[in-house]
Structure formats: structure tokens, C-alpha cells
Coordinates of C-alpha atoms in Angstrom, one line a residue:
X1 CA 1.2 -184.5 -65.9
X2 CA 0.8 -186.2 -69.3
X3 CA -2.8 -187.5 -69.8
X4 CA -5.4 -188.4 -72.4
X5 CA -8.6 -186.5 -73.1
X6 CA -10.4 -189.8 -73.9
X7 CA -10.0 -193.4 -72.8
X8 CA -6.8 -195.0 -74.2
X9 CA -7.0 -197.2 -77.2
X10 CA -4.9 -200.4 -77.7
X11 CA -1.8 -199.3 -79.7
X12 CA 1.0 -201.7 -80.3
X13 CA 4.5 -200.8 -81.4
X14 CA 5.7 -202.0 -84.8
X15 CA 8.3 -204.1 -82.9
X16 CA 7.1 -206.0 -79.8
X17 CA 8.7 -208.4 -77.5
X18 CA 7.6 -212.0 -77.1
X19 CA 5.8 -212.5 -73.8
X20 CA 8.0 -215.3 -72.7
X21 CA 9.8 -215.9 -69.4
X22 CA 13.2 -214.9 -70.7
X23 CA 12.0 -211.5 -72.0
X24 CA 10.4 -210.7 -68.7
X25 CA 13.4 -211.9 -66.7
X26 CA 15.6 -209.5 -68.6
X27 CA 13.5 -206.6 -67.3
X28 CA 12.7 -207.8 -63.8
X29 CA 14.6 -206.7 -60.7
X30 CA 16.9 -209.5 -59.6
X31 CA 15.5 -209.8 -56.1
X32 CA 11.9 -208.8 -56.7
X33 CA 9.0 -209.8 -58.9
X34 CA 8.6 -206.3 -60.4
X35 CA 10.2 -204.4 -63.2
X36 CA 12.1 -201.2 -62.0
X37 CA 10.8 -198.1 -63.7
X38 CA 14.4 -197.0 -64.5
X39 CA 14.7 -200.2 -66.6
X40 CA 11.7 -199.0 -68.7
X41 CA 12.2 -195.2 -69.1
X42 CA 16.0 -195.1 -69.3
X43 CA 16.1 -197.2 -72.5
X44 CA 17.3 -195.2 -75.6
X45 CA 13.7 -195.5 -76.9
X46 CA 12.2 -194.4 -73.6
X47 CA 10.5 -197.7 -73.4
X48 CA 8.6 -197.6 -76.7
X49 CA 10.1 -200.8 -77.8
X50 CA 8.5 -202.6 -74.9
X51 CA 5.0 -202.0 -76.2
X52 CA 3.0 -205.3 -76.0
X53 CA 5.1 -206.6 -73.1
X54 CA 3.2 -207.7 -70.0
X55 CA 4.9 -206.6 -66.8
X56 CA 4.4 -206.0 -63.1
X57 CA 5.5 -202.6 -61.7
X58 CA 5.3 -201.1 -58.2
X59 CA 5.8 -197.6 -56.8
X60 CA 4.2 -194.7 -55.0
X61 CA 1.7 -192.4 -56.6
X62 CA 3.1 -188.9 -57.3
X63 CA -0.1 -187.6 -58.8
X64 CA -3.3 -189.4 -59.6
X65 CA -6.5 -188.2 -61.3
X66 CA -9.8 -189.8 -62.3
X67 CA -11.1 -189.0 -65.8
X68 CA -14.0 -189.5 -68.2
X69 CA -16.6 -189.5 -65.4
X70 CA -14.5 -191.7 -63.2
X71 CA -14.3 -194.4 -65.8
X72 CA -10.5 -194.7 -65.4
X73 CA -7.6 -193.0 -63.7
X74 CA -4.1 -191.7 -64.6
X75 CA -1.3 -192.4 -62.2
X76 CA 2.2 -191.0 -62.2
X77 CA 4.1 -193.8 -60.5
X78 CA 7.6 -193.6 -59.1
X79 CA 9.6 -196.3 -57.4
X80 CA 12.8 -194.3 -56.6
X81 CA 14.9 -196.0 -59.2
X82 CA 15.1 -192.8 -61.3
X83 CA 13.7 -189.3 -61.4
X84 CA 11.2 -190.2 -64.1
X85 CA 7.7 -191.4 -63.5
X86 CA 5.8 -194.1 -65.3
X87 CA 2.2 -193.3 -66.4
X88 CA -0.2 -196.0 -65.5
X89 CA -3.8 -196.1 -66.7
X90 CA -6.3 -198.1 -64.6
X91 CA -10.0 -198.6 -65.4
X92 CA -12.6 -198.5 -62.8
X93 CA -13.4 -202.2 -63.5
X94 CA -9.9 -203.1 -62.4
X95 CA -9.7 -201.3 -59.0
X96 CA -11.4 -198.9 -56.6
X97 CA -10.0 -195.6 -58.2
X98 CA -10.8 -193.5 -55.1
X99 CA -8.4 -195.7 -53.1
X100 CA -5.5 -195.6 -55.5
X101 CA -5.3 -192.0 -56.8
X102 CA -4.3 -190.1 -53.6
X103 CA -0.6 -188.9 -53.6
X104 CA 1.6 -191.3 -51.6
X105 CA -0.5 -194.4 -52.2
X106 CA 1.7 -197.5 -52.9
X107 CA 0.5 -199.7 -55.7
X108 CA 1.7 -202.8 -57.5
X109 CA 0.0 -203.5 -60.8
X110 CA 0.1 -206.0 -63.6
X111 CA -0.4 -204.7 -67.1
X112 CA 0.7 -204.3 -70.7
X113 CA 2.9 -201.6 -72.2
X114 CA 1.1 -199.4 -74.8
X115 CA 2.3 -196.5 -76.9
X116 CA 0.6 -193.3 -75.9
X117 CA -1.1 -191.0 -78.5
X118 CA 1.2 -188.8 -80.6
X119 CA 2.5 -185.6 -79.0
X120 CA 2.8 -186.9 -75.4
X121 CA 6.1 -186.5 -73.6
X122 CA 6.2 -190.1 -72.4
X123 CA 7.3 -192.8 -74.8
X124 CA 5.3 -195.6 -73.2
X125 CA 2.6 -196.1 -70.7
X126 CA 1.2 -199.1 -68.8
X127 CA -2.4 -200.2 -69.1
X128 CA -3.2 -202.0 -65.9
X129 CA -5.2 -205.2 -66.0
X130 CA -4.8 -206.2 -62.4
X131 CA -3.9 -204.6 -59.0
X132 CA -1.7 -206.8 -56.8
X133 CA -1.3 -204.5 -53.8
X134 CA -2.5 -201.2 -52.5
X135 CA -1.0 -199.3 -49.6
X136 CA -3.6 -196.7 -49.0
X137 CA -3.1 -193.1 -47.8
X138 CA -5.5 -190.8 -46.0
X139 CA -5.1 -187.6 -48.0
X140 CA -6.3 -185.5 -45.1
X141 CA -3.4 -186.7 -42.9
X142 CA -0.6 -187.4 -45.4
X143 CA 2.1 -184.8 -44.7
X144 CA 3.5 -184.6 -48.3
X145 CA 0.7 -183.2 -50.5
X146 CA 1.2 -182.4 -54.2
X147 CA 1.9 -178.7 -53.3
X148 CA 5.5 -177.4 -53.4
X149 CA 7.2 -178.1 -50.1
X150 CA 10.3 -176.4 -48.8
X151 CA 13.4 -178.4 -47.9
X152 CA 13.2 -176.8 -44.4
X153 CA 9.6 -178.2 -44.0
X154 CA 10.8 -181.7 -45.1
X155 CA 13.3 -181.8 -42.2
X156 CA 10.3 -182.2 -39.9
X157 CA 9.2 -185.3 -41.8
X158 CA 12.6 -186.9 -42.3
X159 CA 11.1 -190.4 -42.4
X160 CA 8.9 -189.5 -45.4
X161 CA 11.0 -187.0 -47.3
X162 CA 12.8 -189.6 -49.5
X163 CA 9.5 -189.8 -51.4
X164 CA 10.0 -186.3 -52.7
X165 CA 11.7 -185.7 -56.0
X166 CA 14.6 -183.7 -54.5
X167 CA 15.5 -186.0 -51.6
X168 CA 15.3 -189.1 -53.8
X169 CA 17.5 -187.5 -56.4
X170 CA 20.0 -186.5 -53.7
X171 CA 20.0 -190.1 -52.4
X172 CA 20.8 -191.4 -55.9
X173 CA 23.6 -188.8 -56.4
X174 CA 25.0 -189.6 -52.9
X175 CA 25.0 -193.3 -53.8
X176 CA 26.8 -192.6 -57.1
X177 CA 29.5 -190.5 -55.3
X178 CA 30.0 -193.3 -52.7
X179 CA 30.4 -195.9 -55.4
X180 CA 32.7 -193.5 -57.3
X181 CA 34.8 -193.1 -54.2
X182 CA 35.3 -196.9 -53.7
X183 CA 35.9 -197.3 -57.4
X184 CA 38.6 -194.6 -57.6
X185 CA 40.6 -195.8 -54.6
X186 CA 40.2 -199.5 -55.6
X187 CA 41.4 -198.6 -59.1
X188 CA 44.5 -197.0 -57.6
X189 CA 45.5 -199.8 -55.2
X190 CA 44.1 -198.5 -51.9
X191 CA 42.7 -200.8 -49.2
X192 CA 39.5 -199.8 -47.5
X193 CA 40.0 -199.8 -43.7
X194 CA 37.2 -199.6 -41.2
X195 CA 38.4 -197.2 -38.4
X196 CA 36.8 -197.0 -35.0
X197 CA 33.8 -194.8 -34.3
X198 CA 34.5 -194.9 -30.6
X199 CA 38.0 -193.5 -29.9
X200 CA 40.1 -192.2 -27.0
X201 CA 42.1 -189.8 -29.3
X202 CA 41.1 -186.2 -30.2
X203 CA 42.4 -185.9 -33.8
X204 CA 41.8 -182.2 -34.2
X205 CA 42.7 -181.2 -30.6
X206 CA 39.6 -179.0 -30.5
X207 CA 37.9 -180.9 -27.8
X208 CA 34.4 -180.6 -29.4
X209 CA 33.7 -184.2 -29.1
X210 CA 30.7 -186.3 -28.1
X211 CA 31.5 -188.4 -25.0
X212 CA 30.7 -192.1 -25.0
X213 CA 29.9 -193.3 -21.4
X214 CA 27.7 -195.6 -19.5
X215 CA 28.3 -193.8 -16.2
X216 CA 25.0 -191.8 -16.4
X217 CA 22.8 -194.8 -17.2
X218 CA 24.6 -196.9 -14.6
X219 CA 24.0 -194.2 -12.0
X220 CA 20.3 -194.1 -12.8
X221 CA 20.1 -197.8 -12.7
X222 CA 21.9 -198.0 -9.4
X223 CA 19.7 -195.3 -7.9
X224 CA 16.6 -197.2 -8.8
X225 CA 18.1 -200.4 -7.5
X226 CA 19.1 -198.9 -4.2
X227 CA 15.5 -197.5 -3.7
X228 CA 14.1 -200.9 -4.5
X229 CA 16.7 -202.8 -2.5
X230 CA 18.4 -200.5 0.0
X231 CA 22.0 -201.3 0.9
X232 CA 22.6 -203.3 4.2
X233 CA 23.2 -201.4 7.4
X234 CA 26.4 -201.7 9.3
X235 CA 24.5 -203.8 11.9
X236 CA 23.4 -206.2 9.2
X237 CA 27.0 -206.6 8.0
X238 CA 28.2 -207.1 11.5
X239 CA 25.6 -209.8 12.1
X240 CA 26.7 -211.6 8.9
X241 CA 30.3 -211.4 10.1
X242 CA 29.3 -212.9 13.4
X243 CA 27.7 -215.8 11.6
X244 CA 30.9 -216.4 9.7
X245 CA 32.8 -216.5 13.1
X246 CA 30.3 -219.0 14.5
X247 CA 30.5 -221.2 11.4
X248 CA 34.2 -221.1 11.6
X249 CA 34.2 -222.1 15.3
X250 CA 31.8 -225.0 14.4
X251 CA 34.2 -226.3 11.8
X252 CA 37.1 -226.1 14.3
X253 CA 35.0 -228.0 16.9
X254 CA 34.1 -230.8 14.5
X255 CA 37.8 -231.2 13.4
X256 CA 38.9 -231.3 17.1
X257 CA 36.3 -234.0 17.9
X258 CA 37.5 -236.0 14.9
X259 CA 34.0 -235.9 13.4
X260 CA 33.2 -237.8 10.1
X261 CA 34.4 -236.5 6.8
X262 CA 30.8 -235.9 5.8
X263 CA 29.9 -233.8 8.8
X264 CA 33.1 -231.6 8.5
X265 CA 32.4 -231.2 4.7
X266 CA 28.8 -230.0 5.4
X267 CA 30.0 -227.6 8.0
X268 CA 32.8 -226.2 5.7
X269 CA 30.1 -225.7 3.0
X270 CA 28.0 -223.6 5.4
X271 CA 31.1 -221.5 6.3
X272 CA 31.8 -220.9 2.6
X273 CA 28.2 -219.7 2.0
X274 CA 28.4 -217.4 5.1
X275 CA 31.6 -215.9 3.8
X276 CA 30.1 -215.3 0.3
X277 CA 27.1 -213.6 1.9
X278 CA 29.4 -211.3 3.9
X279 CA 31.3 -210.4 0.7
X280 CA 28.0 -209.6 -1.1
X281 CA 26.8 -207.5 1.8
X282 CA 30.1 -205.6 2.1
X283 CA 30.1 -204.9 -1.6
X284 CA 26.5 -203.6 -1.5
X285 CA 27.2 -201.5 1.5
X286 CA 29.8 -199.6 -0.5
X287 CA 27.2 -198.7 -3.2
X288 CA 26.4 -195.0 -3.3
X289 CA 24.1 -193.2 -5.8
X290 CA 25.6 -190.8 -8.3
X291 CA 28.6 -190.7 -10.6
X292 CA 31.6 -192.4 -9.2
X293 CA 34.4 -190.0 -8.2
X294 CA 38.0 -190.3 -7.2
X295 CA 40.0 -187.4 -5.7
X296 CA 37.1 -185.0 -6.5
X297 CA 37.0 -186.0 -10.2
X298 CA 34.9 -188.4 -12.2
X299 CA 36.4 -191.9 -11.9
X300 CA 36.5 -193.1 -15.5
X301 CA 38.1 -196.4 -14.4
X302 CA 34.5 -197.3 -13.5
X303 CA 33.3 -196.5 -17.0
X304 CA 32.6 -199.1 -19.7
X305 CA 36.0 -198.7 -21.4
X306 CA 37.8 -197.9 -18.1
X307 CA 38.8 -194.5 -19.5
X308 CA 37.3 -191.5 -21.3
X309 CA 36.0 -192.3 -24.7
X310 CA 34.4 -190.3 -27.5
X311 CA 32.8 -190.5 -30.9
X312 CA 35.5 -189.9 -33.5
X313 CA 36.0 -186.6 -35.2
X314 CA 38.2 -188.3 -37.8
X315 CA 39.6 -191.7 -38.7
X316 CA 42.9 -190.2 -39.9
X317 CA 45.1 -191.1 -36.9
X318 CA 43.9 -194.7 -36.8
X319 CA 44.1 -195.2 -40.6
X320 CA 47.7 -194.0 -40.5
X321 CA 48.6 -197.2 -38.6
X322 CA 47.6 -199.2 -41.6
X323 CA 49.3 -196.8 -44.1
X324 CA 52.5 -197.4 -42.1
X325 CA 52.1 -201.1 -42.9
X326 CA 50.0 -201.5 -46.1
X327 CA 51.1 -198.3 -47.9
X328 CA 47.9 -197.0 -49.6
X329 CA 44.7 -197.1 -47.5
X330 CA 41.5 -195.1 -47.0
X331 CA 38.6 -194.9 -44.6
X332 CA 35.1 -193.7 -45.4
X333 CA 32.7 -193.4 -42.5
X334 CA 30.8 -191.2 -40.1
X335 CA 32.5 -188.6 -37.9
X336 CA 31.1 -186.4 -35.2
X337 CA 31.5 -182.9 -33.9
X338 CA 29.8 -181.5 -30.8
X339 CA 29.9 -178.0 -32.1
X340 CA 26.9 -175.9 -31.2
X341 CA 26.6 -174.4 -34.7
X342 CA 23.4 -173.7 -36.6
X343 CA 24.9 -172.7 -40.0
X344 CA 24.0 -174.2 -43.3
X345 CA 27.5 -175.8 -43.5
X346 CA 27.6 -177.7 -40.1
X347 CA 26.3 -181.1 -39.0
X348 CA 26.9 -183.0 -35.7
X349 CA 27.2 -186.2 -37.7
X350 CA 28.7 -186.3 -41.1
X351 CA 30.8 -188.5 -43.4
X352 CA 34.5 -188.2 -44.3
X353 CA 36.6 -189.9 -47.0
X354 CA 40.2 -190.1 -45.7
X355 CA 42.9 -191.7 -47.8
X356 CA 46.5 -192.0 -46.4
X357 CA 49.5 -192.7 -48.6
X358 CA 52.9 -193.9 -47.4
X359 CA 56.1 -193.0 -49.3
X360 CA 54.4 -189.8 -50.5
X361 CA 54.8 -186.1 -49.9
X362 CA 52.6 -183.0 -50.2
X363 CA 52.8 -182.9 -54.0
X364 CA 51.6 -186.5 -54.1
X365 CA 48.8 -185.6 -51.7
X366 CA 47.6 -182.7 -54.0
X367 CA 47.8 -184.9 -57.1
X368 CA 45.7 -187.6 -55.4
X369 CA 43.1 -185.1 -54.1
X370 CA 42.7 -183.4 -57.5
X371 CA 42.4 -186.7 -59.4
X372 CA 39.8 -187.9 -56.9
X373 CA 37.6 -184.8 -57.2
X374 CA 37.8 -184.8 -60.9
X375 CA 37.0 -188.5 -61.1
X376 CA 33.8 -188.0 -59.0
X377 CA 32.6 -185.1 -61.1
X378 CA 33.1 -187.1 -64.3
X379 CA 31.4 -190.1 -62.7
X380 CA 28.2 -188.0 -62.0
X381 CA 28.2 -186.8 -65.6
X382 CA 28.5 -190.4 -66.9
X383 CA 26.2 -192.2 -64.5
X384 CA 23.8 -189.7 -62.9
X385 CA 23.0 -187.2 -65.6
X386 CA 19.2 -187.5 -65.3
X387 CA 19.3 -186.5 -61.6
X388 CA 21.8 -183.8 -62.3
X389 CA 19.5 -182.3 -64.9
X390 CA 16.8 -182.3 -62.2
X391 CA 19.1 -180.4 -59.9
X392 CA 20.0 -177.9 -62.7
X393 CA 16.3 -177.3 -63.4
X394 CA 15.2 -176.9 -59.7
X395 CA 18.2 -175.6 -57.8
X396 CA 21.3 -174.6 -59.6
X397 CA 21.3 -174.1 -63.4
X398 CA 25.1 -174.0 -63.4
X399 CA 25.7 -177.3 -61.5
X400 CA 26.3 -179.5 -64.6
X401 CA 28.6 -176.9 -66.2
X402 CA 30.5 -176.8 -62.9
X403 CA 31.0 -180.5 -62.9
X404 CA 32.2 -180.4 -66.5
X405 CA 34.6 -177.6 -65.7
X406 CA 36.1 -179.3 -62.7
X407 CA 36.4 -182.7 -64.4
X408 CA 38.3 -181.2 -67.3
X409 CA 40.3 -178.4 -65.8
X410 CA 43.6 -178.6 -64.0
X411 CA 43.4 -177.1 -60.5
X412 CA 45.3 -173.9 -59.7
X413 CA 48.0 -174.2 -56.9
X414 CA 49.0 -171.3 -54.8
X415 CA 50.8 -171.0 -51.5
X416 CA 48.9 -169.6 -48.5
X417 CA 51.2 -166.6 -48.6
X418 CA 50.3 -165.9 -52.3
X419 CA 46.6 -166.4 -51.5
X420 CA 46.7 -163.9 -48.7
X421 CA 48.5 -161.4 -51.0
X422 CA 45.8 -161.8 -53.6
X423 CA 43.1 -161.2 -51.0
X424 CA 44.9 -158.1 -49.7
X425 CA 45.2 -156.8 -53.2
X426 CA 41.4 -157.2 -53.6
X427 CA 40.9 -155.3 -50.4
X428 CA 43.1 -152.4 -51.7
X429 CA 40.9 -152.3 -54.8
X430 CA 37.7 -151.9 -52.7
X431 CA 36.6 -155.5 -52.0
X432 CA 35.0 -155.8 -48.6
X433 CA 35.2 -159.0 -46.5
X434 CA 33.5 -159.6 -43.2
X435 CA 36.6 -161.2 -41.9
X436 CA 39.9 -159.3 -41.8
X437 CA 42.6 -160.4 -44.3
X438 CA 46.1 -160.8 -42.9
X439 CA 48.9 -163.4 -42.9
X440 CA 48.2 -165.9 -40.1
X441 CA 44.4 -166.0 -40.3
X442 CA 42.5 -169.2 -41.1
X443 CA 40.9 -168.4 -44.4
X444 CA 37.1 -167.9 -44.1
X445 CA 34.6 -169.4 -46.5
X446 CA 34.2 -166.0 -48.1
X447 CA 37.9 -165.8 -48.8
X448 CA 38.0 -169.3 -50.2
X449 CA 35.0 -168.7 -52.5
X450 CA 36.5 -165.4 -53.7
X451 CA 39.7 -167.2 -54.8
X452 CA 37.8 -169.9 -56.6
X453 CA 34.8 -167.9 -58.0
X454 CA 36.3 -164.5 -58.7
X455 CA 40.1 -164.7 -58.9
X456 CA 40.7 -168.0 -60.7
X457 CA 37.2 -169.2 -61.6
X458 CA 38.2 -172.8 -61.1
X459 CA 39.3 -175.1 -58.2
X460 CA 42.3 -173.9 -56.2
X461 CA 44.7 -175.8 -54.0
X462 CA 46.2 -173.6 -51.3
X463 CA 49.3 -175.0 -49.5
X464 CA 51.9 -174.3 -46.8
X465 CA 49.7 -172.8 -44.1
X466 CA 50.9 -171.1 -40.9
X467 CA 51.6 -173.8 -38.3
X468 CA 49.5 -171.9 -35.7
X469 CA 46.2 -172.6 -37.4
X470 CA 46.9 -176.2 -38.3
X471 CA 46.9 -179.6 -36.4
X472 CA 49.9 -181.0 -34.6
X473 CA 50.4 -183.9 -37.0
X474 CA 51.2 -181.7 -40.1
X475 CA 54.8 -181.7 -41.2
X476 CA 56.8 -178.6 -40.1
X477 CA 58.4 -176.8 -43.1
X478 CA 62.0 -175.7 -43.1
X479 CA 60.9 -172.0 -42.4
X480 CA 59.6 -173.2 -39.0
X481 CA 56.6 -171.0 -39.6
X482 CA 54.5 -173.0 -42.0
X483 CA 53.4 -176.6 -42.3
X484 CA 53.0 -178.8 -45.4
X485 CA 49.2 -178.5 -45.4
X486 CA 46.9 -178.1 -48.3
X487 CA 43.2 -177.3 -48.8
X488 CA 41.3 -177.9 -52.0
X489 CA 38.9 -175.0 -52.6
X490 CA 36.0 -175.3 -55.1
X491 CA 33.3 -172.8 -56.3
X492 CA 30.0 -172.8 -54.5
X493 CA 31.4 -174.5 -51.3
X494 CA 34.9 -173.2 -50.6
X495 CA 37.0 -175.8 -48.7
X496 CA 36.2 -179.3 -49.9
X497 CA 39.3 -181.1 -48.8
X498 CA 41.9 -180.5 -46.1
X499 CA 45.1 -182.5 -46.1
X500 CA 48.8 -182.5 -45.3
X501 CA 52.0 -184.3 -45.4
X502 CA 52.3 -185.9 -41.9
X503 CA 55.1 -185.2 -39.5
X504 CA 57.2 -188.3 -39.5
X505 CA 60.0 -187.0 -37.3
X506 CA 59.6 -188.3 -33.7
X507 CA 61.1 -185.4 -31.9
X508 CA 59.3 -182.8 -33.9
X509 CA 55.9 -184.3 -33.5
X510 CA 56.4 -184.9 -29.8
X511 CA 57.3 -181.2 -29.4
X512 CA 54.3 -180.1 -31.5
X513 CA 51.9 -182.1 -29.3
X514 CA 53.4 -180.5 -26.2
X515 CA 53.4 -177.0 -27.8
X516 CA 49.6 -177.3 -28.5
X517 CA 48.9 -178.2 -24.9
X518 CA 47.8 -181.8 -25.5
X519 CA 48.7 -184.7 -23.2
X520 CA 51.3 -187.1 -24.6
X521 CA 49.8 -190.2 -23.0
X522 CA 46.8 -190.7 -25.4
X523 CA 49.1 -190.3 -28.4
X524 CA 51.9 -192.7 -27.3
X525 CA 50.6 -195.3 -29.9
X526 CA 50.7 -192.6 -32.6
X527 CA 54.3 -191.7 -31.6
X528 CA 55.2 -195.4 -31.9
X529 CA 54.6 -195.0 -35.6
X530 CA 57.5 -192.5 -35.6
X531 CA 59.6 -194.6 -33.2
X532 CA 59.4 -197.8 -35.1
X533 CA 60.0 -197.7 -38.9
X534 CA 58.9 -194.1 -39.5
X535 CA 58.0 -193.3 -43.1
X536 CA 57.2 -190.2 -45.1
X537 CA 53.4 -190.2 -45.6
X538 CA 50.5 -187.9 -46.4
X539 CA 46.7 -187.9 -46.6
X540 CA 43.6 -185.8 -46.7
X541 CA 40.0 -185.7 -45.7
X542 CA 37.0 -184.9 -47.9
X543 CA 33.7 -183.8 -46.4
X544 CA 31.3 -186.1 -48.2
X545 CA 28.3 -183.8 -47.6
X546 CA 30.3 -180.8 -48.9
X547 CA 30.9 -182.7 -52.1
X548 CA 27.2 -183.2 -52.4
X549 CA 26.6 -179.5 -51.9
X550 CA 29.1 -178.7 -54.6
X551 CA 27.6 -181.2 -57.0
X552 CA 23.9 -180.5 -56.5
X553 CA 23.9 -176.8 -55.8
X554 CA 21.7 -177.3 -52.7
X555 CA 22.4 -174.7 -50.1
X556 CA 21.9 -176.4 -46.8
X557 CA 24.0 -179.4 -45.7
X558 CA 21.1 -180.8 -43.7
X559 CA 19.4 -181.6 -47.0
X560 CA 22.1 -183.8 -48.5
X561 CA 22.4 -186.4 -45.7
X562 CA 19.7 -189.0 -45.1
X563 CA 19.2 -188.3 -41.4
X564 CA 20.6 -184.9 -40.4
X565 CA 21.8 -184.4 -36.8
X566 CA 22.4 -180.9 -35.6
X567 CA 21.8 -179.0 -32.3
X568 CA 18.4 -179.9 -31.0
X569 CA 17.6 -182.4 -33.6
X570 CA 18.3 -186.1 -33.9
X571 CA 15.1 -187.6 -35.4
X572 CA 14.7 -191.3 -35.8

């Protein structure tokens, strides 16, 4: 931490700003009464040119220390707008220093920018002359002390971990990549389509889906209700039916006696109420605790959507409906896999970017995927370099060089068959893989990384995979053994993107669905896209968290998503 050995003196820059409203407004956050720290420290002069300017800043104390026999304190303040801190000096006459120096304390202060003594790393500091707000912290209980904390530990305090340097940097990088994603596709004429999170289709055909149902909660509610208000007995129902019979006879007697209209009307109303009561009792008599069944199976017609429903594993199938009408579209949203995996590459909830392009083939798909990845890498270099430098210093010294290489280097393209031959050649030369290499396998992460990190030392697009390891919607090639699929492989991560030309021929895709043992009924709407105005089209999916792993060099996918969900954990 940069600090003084003696109380600071008033030092003004040779060039100062006028303390007028317009000068302050140019610094202030648009929807707040404070000046973001990024606005100060990210200036070309590091903020030195602001010396003499009076401002209000707010943030959380990273480190705080009292000095000169508690006459004043140094605070390193961070508001999350950038990785850099702003040094704030507060004298004891201005505030209770014991309350504001603990790590994690939130403070809002008014003060004047000053130039620090020569030789200090910061270009400007703030001399506080007033404290507007203090959000105190009990240091004995605050779970994020100044000591070095592991990312694994931080997962146990997921609600506070954005206050750490690493997670806040990841959040800014993630935001930059999301903005880059929308910018890229908007620049290329794509429309952003919001696809459903609740679906009745299994895109991958793997069956590892989270079910969406109200049957369990309804069964619990009904059980409590029946305990509190037991269903009527058969005798009670019979008694109510007898009352209906009596009321009916009364109406008939009044009509036979030519009674007044008012008397008959009143009697008919009583009969109607009696019938309604019987209907309610008969309905309640049918109620039984537990999950509703029909023919020995769960009766999903009683469920909320009147059929089985799931959290989506992909928005691809649905976004295809818009591609087959609007041509170039993409979806970007959360997807879910109920896979009981504890690896560093798996999450139960993660985000996917899935463009779909009509009138395009596999070559177009590969061109789009490569351009998109290269655009994101350059975007981080242009817009997030301060956070990337932090990542290079703390986690992966090669991450910035990797971004530069990917953004400026054409990707290698090899067929699956060629890729397997290269791997087999490596095995012959003594390379050992945990997973066997042979034509027909789904390439493992170790195979993918070997191709990108050892063989080519750059991103690789592998295309034309065996049909047996790919989804039903991928276009069958003329050899009838492979499909027009492609994966973009990158160093550090392996597979970053998976895509394909879609099967647009009705008979072929119908047979492929049957061949994979999937029922046709849930995909009838999908087949309609082939029945009515079918079109050549393609698309891909990019795992957004995998892109973050690739960019930052962080090892575990749980640390690049704000709120990780994995087996046994769904905090907040």
C-alpha cells in the first residue's frame, strides 16, 4: 500500500480544474452523486490533472491503516469500477478512524484531490474533509480479511466474493465479453431472440435435464389440506344427493300447484345451491394424497403445463424457428444440465451464445465462429486491458499473449479424420493419452488441447465428425458416416464452440430422430421447419464460461460465473 511517513501537505498541480458545477458533472456518475474511481485513475495522467478539484467518492476499504499516533488514516478505496484503488487520507478530526479503517467498511467521503509526494506509485490522492456515510464492519466477524484467500474458500461466501480483486475483475471481463457478443452480432445484422428457459424438447437427446413440475408441491399442499379438511365420506355425499332430490321434488310440487313466480324462483335457487354443493363434495371425495397417476404412470396432464417440461439445455432448436423466418439470429441465455459432475469444467447452470444463420453452410458457420472468437479477444485487449493485466499477474502470465495470438492468427482447419490421424501418430511416437485414440471416439479434452497446444499451437477447427457421436439435427454428409459438424478448439480450454450445418431434408432428419431412439411427437414442430419452406442453415453454441476460462486463465469454471450451481450447491 502506498503511504506517507508524515502527515500530507497541501500540494496542488500546476494545472487545476475550476471548482464549478460543469467540471464536477463531467466527472460524476450519471445516476449517482459520486465520482467513480475509474473516472479518476484511468485518465492518461492517472488523475494528476484533477488536483485541486473537490469531489465525492464512495467505495469499500481494501486496506486501512492509522498513522502518526492515530492523527490520520490511509485508506485504499475501491468501488468496483476498475481494479485500481484510490488512496484516501482522513484526519482524526474528520471521522472516527477506528470505525473506518477495517477492511470491508463502506465509506462515502467528500474531499479535494492532491498530488502525492514524489516517488509514490499513485498519481493522485484524496484528502477527505467530510465523511458522508460509513457502513461499518466488525473485523472479528467479516469473512474476507486482508489475508490471501483461495477461490475455493470464496465459493462458501458467494454473496461477498465480488468484493475481492479476482472476482470483481472476472465480473468486469464477463461484462465486456457480453457487450462484445451483442456488438459483434448486431454489427453483422443478427437479431437477438429470447428463447424459452422452460422447454418440452431435449435438444441434445441426452436426457440429463432438470424437470419443471408443480406436482410435488401440489401433492404436499393437498396432503396438508386433506389433513386439515378431510374429504367427505360416501354417506355425506349421499345425504347431499338426497337433499337435491328433495329440493327437486319441492320445485315440481310448487309448479304443479301453480304457485307464484317468486315462490318457484326461490325454490329453484335452493335446488341450484344444493346441486352445486353435491358437485363440490363429489370433487373433494375424489381427492387422494400423492402424485396423480394414470395407468401406473405419473399423470402429467395434471401438471402445470399439462405435459412434461424441463429447463432448457440449449436454445438452438427454438432459435432455428426464427432463423427460418428472419435469416440471421442469435440467443444468449442460461442453460441447464442435470449432470452429476464435479469436474472443474462443469456447471449445472451456465450461459450459451447460440447464433443461427439461414442460407449458410458449414464453411459459413466456421467463418462466423472464428470471426466471433477473434472479435472477443481483440475487444478485451482494447477495452479490458487493466483487468487482463491483473489476471496475467495473478493467474496466467500468458493470458494476454494468448488473446493477442488468437485475435491476429487465422485458425487451422482439419477434418476429424485428419485430427485422429495426427493423434495416432503422436501415440506411435510415445505420447500417452488417458483416453484411447481411434476413429469414432468423441475427442477428449486432452486430445483437443494436444492439437491446439502442441501440434498447431493455435486455435483449431475440427469438422466432419462421425454421425454416431453427434446430435440428430446435424446434416448427414454424402459418405453417410459423418455429419457436417465442427468444433472450435482453443489452447487452455479445448472445445470452446460446437456447431454444425443443420439437416434441412425432412426424410433424413425424421429417420435420424428415429435412429437415435427419440420420440417423434415432441419434435413435430421442428420437423415442420423442414416440411414448410425448408432452407439450408447452420449455427453453433459457445459456452460463455469456457470463453472466460480461456481469457482469464482461471482453472475452475465455478469461479467465472457470478452464482455457481453444481451438485450439492445452489447458494442464494
